[in-house]
Amino acid sequence: MPPQKLDTSTQLDAEMRRSLLRVLWRSRLGDLREQSLIRQGKGWFHISGMGHEALAGIAIHLEADDYAFPYYRDRAFCTQRGLSDFDLALAFYAKRDSSSGGRQLTGHFSDRALNIWSHPSPVGVHLLPACGAAWGMQLDGKPNVVYASLGEASARQGDFYEAVCFAKERQLPMVFVVQDNRIAISTSTTGTNPIALGVLDRSEWIRVDGSDVEAVAAAGRIAVEHARSGQGPAFIWCDVERFSNHSSADDQRMYRAADELEAMQQRDPIKLFQRSTHRGWAPYRS
Ligand SMILES: Cc1ncc(C[n+]2csc(CCOP(=O)(O)OP(=O)(O)O)c2C)c(N)n1
């Protein structure tokens, strides 16, 4: 798929913008709440999607029968897909009534009814099962697609290349999304990710700014339509920021400069989207 100029002019109407903005805030505030609960000793692990919220703009293009194989930064995506704050809280507290029966690591989202498949902790391991789901849909003649996401460091795992090869070989209805926050725990990935190394064919990847919710939604529309129309897998490379520590077991002030942490706030997808949404939002016009 060649790089395309993303047309963001007409695609989100006022109602969709408002509902998406609510989802983004629910995700952000849920992360902040879980962070403080951890500090109060009321949870045992937290991994956040703060900075990655724009990926919810891809979820708006998925149908109920599609499948999602997200990863742990996809809180906003999963919220848009239908995970409730209550479900997320059950998972955070590892409650018996949570989707995994309290057995899965928090942030490893799942929901049988929403077709959200919980990824195992070794990164990238969910990508081949994602291909399996897409292959099954294809064999059944269903018009559905599979979303599969990962971080840019995980895109160096063997599973990723096996999955991409298999998806291309079989022309599977899949949307692969790499969320590039330029860091893997505490290690910079700027020069070592597969796009930077020239390992992936750039012309096949839609590259999109993850601080721009509308651009991500536009990329998602193109990619989902491509996969759903039987043209094989689509690929999105999304540049995002990681606003939080890697997880609650980490403090990024130990390895990231204070000015870097401050500068990235300018790329907050929620604040930027809120600003543009309010500009075009009739009730707020004077
Ligand atoms: C196969 C494997 N190796 C190492 C780890 C430890 N680990 C967990 S998350 C992570 C960083 C992954 O970085 P990236 O894929 O860029 O995603 P990000 O966390 O930055 O969103 C690592 C190394 C793991 N879970 N699985």
Tab-separated table of C-alpha atoms and ligand atoms in Angstrom:
chain	number	residue	atom	x	y	z
A	1	MET	CA	0.000	0.000	0.000
A	2	PRO	CA	1.613	3.295	-1.068
A	3	PRO	CA	1.806	6.173	1.417
A	4	GLN	CA	-1.300	8.277	1.116
A	5	LYS	CA	-2.152	11.834	1.930
A	6	LEU	CA	-4.606	11.462	4.772
A	7	ASP	CA	-7.809	13.346	4.182
A	8	THR	CA	-9.059	14.349	7.610
A	9	SER	CA	-11.370	17.104	6.474
A	10	THR	CA	-14.776	15.455	6.537
A	11	GLN	CA	-14.671	12.164	8.287
A	12	LEU	CA	-15.630	12.745	11.929
A	13	ASP	CA	-18.937	14.435	12.540
A	14	ALA	CA	-19.581	16.460	15.681
A	15	GLU	CA	-21.267	13.604	17.513
A	16	MET	CA	-18.442	11.183	16.770
A	17	ARG	CA	-15.846	13.754	17.843
A	18	ARG	CA	-17.594	14.283	21.156
A	19	SER	CA	-18.047	10.593	21.841
A	20	LEU	CA	-14.441	9.859	20.884
A	21	LEU	CA	-13.198	12.666	23.103
A	22	ARG	CA	-15.129	11.166	26.009
A	23	VAL	CA	-13.504	7.791	25.353
A	24	LEU	CA	-10.033	9.331	25.254
A	25	TRP	CA	-10.600	11.080	28.568
A	26	ARG	CA	-12.062	7.954	30.169
A	27	SER	CA	-8.924	6.107	29.176
A	28	ARG	CA	-6.569	8.829	30.414
A	29	LEU	CA	-8.418	9.321	33.703
A	30	GLY	CA	-8.597	5.576	34.245
A	31	ASP	CA	-4.829	5.382	33.874
A	32	LEU	CA	-4.304	8.279	36.272
A	33	ARG	CA	-6.663	6.696	38.795
A	34	GLU	CA	-4.886	3.352	38.592
A	35	GLN	CA	-1.545	5.108	39.006
A	36	SER	CA	-2.675	6.699	42.243
A	37	LEU	CA	-4.280	3.486	43.487
A	38	ILE	CA	-0.908	1.785	43.043
A	39	ARG	CA	0.743	4.520	45.113
A	40	GLN	CA	-1.859	3.892	47.801
A	41	GLY	CA	-0.978	0.208	47.794
A	42	LYS	CA	-4.421	-0.700	46.401
A	43	GLY	CA	-3.308	-2.426	43.221
A	44	TRP	CA	-0.369	-4.582	42.278
A	45	PHE	CA	0.572	-3.583	38.741
A	46	HIS	CA	-0.306	-0.885	36.245
A	47	ILE	CA	0.746	-0.348	32.642
A	48	SER	CA	-0.626	2.708	30.946
A	49	GLY	CA	-1.819	3.818	27.515
A	50	MET	CA	-1.195	7.481	28.229
A	51	GLY	CA	-0.026	9.123	25.011
A	52	HIS	CA	-1.348	6.251	22.861
A	53	GLU	CA	-5.023	7.217	23.130
A	54	ALA	CA	-5.437	8.277	19.486
A	55	LEU	CA	-5.493	4.596	18.498
A	56	ALA	CA	-9.146	4.653	19.574
A	57	GLY	CA	-9.609	6.387	16.210
A	58	ILE	CA	-8.999	3.030	14.531
A	59	ALA	CA	-11.511	1.185	16.725
A	60	ILE	CA	-14.326	3.356	15.377
A	61	HIS	CA	-13.979	1.583	12.016
A	62	LEU	CA	-14.328	-1.940	13.380
A	63	GLU	CA	-17.557	-3.939	13.323
A	64	ALA	CA	-18.855	-6.053	16.189
A	65	ASP	CA	-17.801	-9.303	14.470
A	66	ASP	CA	-14.257	-8.109	13.796
A	67	TYR	CA	-11.497	-9.224	16.151
A	68	ALA	CA	-8.943	-7.199	18.077
A	69	PHE	CA	-5.550	-8.450	19.218
A	70	PRO	CA	-4.387	-5.318	21.015
A	71	TYR	CA	-1.420	-4.824	23.313
A	72	TYR	CA	-1.053	-3.225	26.721
A	73	ARG	CA	-0.999	0.422	25.503
A	74	ASP	CA	-4.432	-0.019	23.900
A	75	ARG	CA	-6.636	1.068	26.788
A	76	ALA	CA	-8.348	3.794	24.727
A	77	PHE	CA	-8.715	1.465	21.736
A	78	CYS	CA	-10.386	-1.154	23.972
A	79	THR	CA	-12.571	1.477	25.624
A	80	GLN	CA	-13.788	2.593	22.205
A	81	ARG	CA	-14.384	-1.063	21.320
A	82	GLY	CA	-16.701	-1.280	24.319
A	83	LEU	CA	-14.729	-2.243	27.429
A	84	SER	CA	-16.353	-0.443	30.338
A	85	ASP	CA	-14.518	1.328	33.137
A	86	PHE	CA	-16.075	-1.242	35.473
A	87	ASP	CA	-14.584	-4.134	33.437
A	88	LEU	CA	-11.217	-2.415	33.490
A	89	ALA	CA	-11.450	-1.949	37.252
A	90	LEU	CA	-12.304	-5.636	37.733
A	91	ALA	CA	-9.195	-6.502	35.707
A	92	PHE	CA	-7.058	-4.018	37.646
A	93	TYR	CA	-8.053	-5.623	40.940
A	94	ALA	CA	-7.765	-9.142	39.438
A	95	LYS	CA	-11.322	-9.917	40.506
A	96	ARG	CA	-12.971	-13.278	39.929
A	97	ASP	CA	-15.602	-11.594	37.739
A	98	SER	CA	-13.033	-10.004	35.462
A	99	SER	CA	-12.768	-11.270	31.927
A	100	SER	CA	-9.776	-13.473	32.775
A	101	GLY	CA	-11.195	-14.567	36.131
A	102	GLY	CA	-8.399	-12.612	37.803
A	103	ARG	CA	-5.703	-14.699	36.131
A	104	GLN	CA	-4.292	-12.284	33.564
A	105	LEU	CA	-1.870	-9.429	34.125
A	106	THR	CA	-3.687	-6.109	34.360
A	107	GLY	CA	-3.517	-4.118	31.103
A	108	HIS	CA	-3.608	-7.303	29.033
A	109	PHE	CA	-7.136	-6.570	27.892
A	110	SER	CA	-9.680	-9.181	26.960
A	111	ASP	CA	-13.390	-9.605	26.429
A	112	ARG	CA	-15.021	-12.584	24.810
A	113	ALA	CA	-18.184	-10.720	23.794
A	114	LEU	CA	-16.206	-7.859	22.242
A	115	ASN	CA	-13.817	-10.221	20.438
A	116	ILE	CA	-10.817	-8.779	22.269
A	117	TRP	CA	-8.130	-11.449	22.596
A	118	SER	CA	-5.803	-11.144	25.574
A	119	HIS	CA	-2.142	-11.042	24.599
A	120	PRO	CA	0.394	-13.084	26.539
A	121	SER	CA	3.233	-11.227	28.251
A	122	PRO	CA	6.053	-12.221	25.856
A	123	VAL	CA	5.703	-9.383	23.379
A	124	GLY	CA	4.589	-10.181	19.831
A	125	VAL	CA	3.283	-13.634	20.715
A	126	HIS	CA	-0.302	-12.599	19.954
A	127	LEU	CA	0.438	-11.852	16.305
A	128	LEU	CA	0.333	-15.407	14.974
A	129	PRO	CA	-2.928	-16.199	16.778
A	130	ALA	CA	-4.221	-12.971	15.185
A	131	CYS	CA	-3.310	-14.428	11.779
A	132	GLY	CA	-5.110	-17.616	12.753
A	133	ALA	CA	-8.288	-15.685	13.531
A	134	ALA	CA	-8.034	-13.812	10.226
A	135	TRP	CA	-7.388	-17.034	8.311
A	136	GLY	CA	-10.459	-18.601	9.927
A	137	MET	CA	-12.591	-15.636	8.886
A	138	GLN	CA	-11.254	-15.875	5.376
A	139	LEU	CA	-11.945	-19.630	5.153
A	140	ASP	CA	-15.466	-19.035	6.452
A	141	GLY	CA	-16.018	-16.337	3.819
A	142	LYS	CA	-16.756	-13.733	6.485
A	143	PRO	CA	-16.354	-10.040	5.697
A	144	ASN	CA	-14.410	-9.352	8.872
A	145	VAL	CA	-11.009	-7.965	9.777
A	146	VAL	CA	-8.482	-8.425	12.574
A	147	TYR	CA	-6.676	-5.575	14.306
A	148	ALA	CA	-3.247	-6.524	15.683
A	149	SER	CA	-1.038	-3.990	17.436
A	150	LEU	CA	2.392	-3.929	19.023
A	151	GLY	CA	5.193	-1.597	20.047
A	152	GLU	CA	8.103	-0.738	17.746
A	153	ALA	CA	10.585	-2.774	19.800
A	154	SER	CA	8.271	-5.774	19.617
A	155	ALA	CA	8.437	-5.358	15.840
A	156	ARG	CA	11.923	-6.872	16.133
A	157	GLN	CA	10.517	-10.128	17.471
A	158	GLY	CA	10.456	-13.112	15.135
A	159	ASP	CA	6.717	-13.567	15.619
A	160	PHE	CA	6.125	-10.222	13.923
A	161	TYR	CA	7.926	-11.300	10.723
A	162	GLU	CA	6.235	-14.703	10.687
A	163	ALA	CA	2.876	-12.994	11.059
A	164	VAL	CA	3.541	-10.401	8.342
A	165	CYS	CA	4.780	-13.102	5.924
A	166	PHE	CA	1.814	-15.351	6.583
A	167	ALA	CA	-0.665	-12.471	6.298
A	168	LYS	CA	0.856	-11.433	2.967
A	169	GLU	CA	1.075	-14.992	1.658
A	170	ARG	CA	-2.602	-15.656	2.416
A	171	GLN	CA	-3.802	-12.093	1.787
A	172	LEU	CA	-5.369	-12.091	5.238
A	173	PRO	CA	-7.854	-9.392	6.239
A	174	MET	CA	-5.640	-7.806	8.877
A	175	VAL	CA	-4.591	-4.377	10.055
A	176	PHE	CA	-1.174	-4.392	11.700
A	177	VAL	CA	-0.494	-1.303	13.807
A	178	VAL	CA	2.936	-0.533	15.234
A	179	GLN	CA	2.786	2.106	17.960
A	180	ASP	CA	6.197	3.770	17.963
A	181	ASN	CA	6.920	5.650	21.202
A	182	ARG	CA	10.682	5.538	20.537
A	183	ILE	CA	11.518	3.631	23.691
A	184	ALA	CA	11.430	0.066	24.987
A	185	ILE	CA	11.267	0.242	28.765
A	186	SER	CA	14.445	2.389	29.151
A	187	THR	CA	16.189	1.723	25.809
A	188	SER	CA	15.923	4.129	22.890
A	189	THR	CA	14.680	2.451	19.710
A	190	THR	CA	15.043	5.404	17.335
A	191	GLY	CA	17.860	3.804	15.353
A	192	THR	CA	17.027	0.169	15.917
A	193	ASN	CA	13.391	-0.246	14.931
A	194	PRO	CA	12.768	-2.079	11.633
A	195	ILE	CA	11.544	0.990	9.759
A	196	ALA	CA	14.720	2.894	10.721
A	197	LEU	CA	16.831	-0.116	9.712
A	198	GLY	CA	15.135	-0.323	6.316
A	199	VAL	CA	13.922	-3.849	7.005
A	200	LEU	CA	10.291	-3.045	6.193
A	201	ASP	CA	9.066	-1.738	2.857
A	202	ARG	CA	8.095	1.827	3.759
A	203	SER	CA	5.775	2.112	0.792
A	204	GLU	CA	3.523	-0.523	2.346
A	205	TRP	CA	3.155	1.331	5.630
A	206	ILE	CA	0.831	4.237	6.301
A	207	ARG	CA	2.842	6.447	8.614
A	208	VAL	CA	0.705	8.610	10.852
A	209	ASP	CA	1.213	11.120	13.645
A	210	GLY	CA	-0.289	9.612	16.787
A	211	SER	CA	-0.788	13.007	18.382
A	212	ASP	CA	-3.398	13.711	15.693
A	213	VAL	CA	-6.559	11.758	16.472
A	214	GLU	CA	-8.209	12.642	13.176
A	215	ALA	CA	-5.193	11.549	11.163
A	216	VAL	CA	-5.132	8.228	13.028
A	217	ALA	CA	-8.855	7.792	12.370
A	218	ALA	CA	-8.250	8.556	8.674
A	219	ALA	CA	-5.397	6.035	8.534
A	220	GLY	CA	-7.626	3.501	10.263
A	221	ARG	CA	-10.408	4.048	7.752
A	222	ILE	CA	-8.082	3.476	4.803
A	223	ALA	CA	-6.451	0.421	6.379
A	224	VAL	CA	-9.682	-1.232	7.536
A	225	GLU	CA	-11.347	-0.656	4.160
A	226	HIS	CA	-8.298	-2.123	2.432
A	227	ALA	CA	-8.304	-5.257	4.600
A	228	ARG	CA	-12.090	-5.671	4.459
A	229	SER	CA	-12.178	-5.402	0.689
A	230	GLY	CA	-10.072	-8.544	0.297
A	231	GLN	CA	-6.856	-6.803	-0.753
A	232	GLY	CA	-4.836	-8.406	2.029
A	233	PRO	CA	-3.196	-6.947	5.113
A	234	ALA	CA	-2.777	-3.223	5.733
A	235	PHE	CA	0.007	-1.704	7.802
A	236	ILE	CA	0.060	1.414	9.969
A	237	TRP	CA	3.124	2.890	11.678
A	238	CYS	CA	1.927	5.371	14.300
A	239	ASP	CA	4.312	7.815	16.014
A	240	VAL	CA	3.198	8.338	19.597
A	241	GLU	CA	4.528	9.449	22.981
A	242	ARG	CA	4.766	7.398	26.141
A	243	PHE	CA	3.698	9.865	28.814
A	244	SER	CA	4.027	7.404	31.655
A	245	ASN	CA	6.697	5.190	33.095
A	246	HIS	CA	6.946	1.881	31.254
A	247	SER	CA	4.888	0.368	34.064
A	248	SER	CA	4.307	0.837	37.764
A	249	ALA	CA	7.599	-1.011	38.332
A	250	ASP	CA	9.582	1.816	36.737
A	251	ASP	CA	10.442	5.528	37.017
A	252	GLN	CA	11.307	7.097	33.673
A	253	ARG	CA	12.809	10.187	35.327
A	254	MET	CA	15.806	7.931	35.945
A	255	TYR	CA	16.571	7.608	32.234
A	256	ARG	CA	14.767	10.392	30.346
A	257	ALA	CA	15.760	14.061	30.491
A	258	ALA	CA	13.338	16.436	32.201
A	259	ASP	CA	13.138	18.668	29.098
A	260	GLU	CA	12.279	15.651	26.910
A	261	LEU	CA	9.463	14.718	29.271
A	262	GLU	CA	8.205	18.290	29.257
A	263	ALA	CA	8.460	18.755	25.489
A	264	MET	CA	6.380	15.674	24.738
A	265	GLN	CA	3.392	17.276	26.478
A	266	GLN	CA	3.026	19.444	23.363
A	267	ARG	CA	2.048	16.242	21.536
A	268	ASP	CA	-0.773	15.244	23.844
A	269	PRO	CA	-3.399	13.731	21.484
A	270	ILE	CA	-6.264	14.439	23.862
A	271	LYS	CA	-5.506	18.097	24.443
A	272	LEU	CA	-4.911	18.680	20.727
A	273	PHE	CA	-8.115	16.875	19.778
A	274	GLN	CA	-10.093	18.689	22.458
A	275	ARG	CA	-8.878	22.021	21.149
A	276	SER	CA	-9.866	21.241	17.569
A	277	THR	CA	-13.115	19.567	18.607
A	278	HIS	CA	-14.247	22.561	20.610
A	279	ARG	CA	-13.477	24.863	17.713
A	280	GLY	CA	-15.909	22.986	15.515
A	281	TRP	CA	-18.353	22.096	18.271
A	282	ALA	CA	-21.550	24.100	17.897
A	283	PRO	CA	-22.617	24.288	21.572
A	284	TYR	CA	-19.339	25.962	22.456
A	285	ARG	CA	-19.538	28.634	19.763
A	286	SER	CA	-20.237	32.058	21.181
B	1	LIG	C1	9.771	-11.565	24.292
B	1	LIG	C2	9.864	-10.534	25.373
B	1	LIG	N1	11.046	-9.925	25.613
B	1	LIG	C3	11.131	-8.984	26.572
B	1	LIG	C4	10.036	-8.652	27.311
B	1	LIG	C5	10.137	-7.593	28.398
B	1	LIG	N2	9.453	-6.416	27.907
B	1	LIG	C6	8.169	-6.138	28.239
B	1	LIG	S1	7.606	-4.758	27.513
B	1	LIG	C7	9.074	-4.471	26.764
B	1	LIG	C8	9.260	-3.261	25.895
B	1	LIG	C9	8.536	-3.381	24.621
B	1	LIG	O1	8.707	-2.174	23.918
B	1	LIG	P1	7.784	-1.813	22.711
B	1	LIG	O2	7.480	-3.020	21.925
B	1	LIG	O3	8.399	-0.668	21.984
B	1	LIG	O4	6.424	-1.370	23.401
B	1	LIG	P2	6.173	-0.176	24.444
B	1	LIG	O5	6.222	-0.790	25.799
B	1	LIG	O6	7.237	0.857	24.241
B	1	LIG	O7	4.839	0.343	24.111
B	1	LIG	C10	9.987	-5.461	27.078
B	1	LIG	C11	11.383	-5.493	26.569
B	1	LIG	C12	8.831	-9.322	27.052
B	1	LIG	N3	7.708	-9.051	27.738
B	1	LIG	N4	8.766	-10.248	26.081
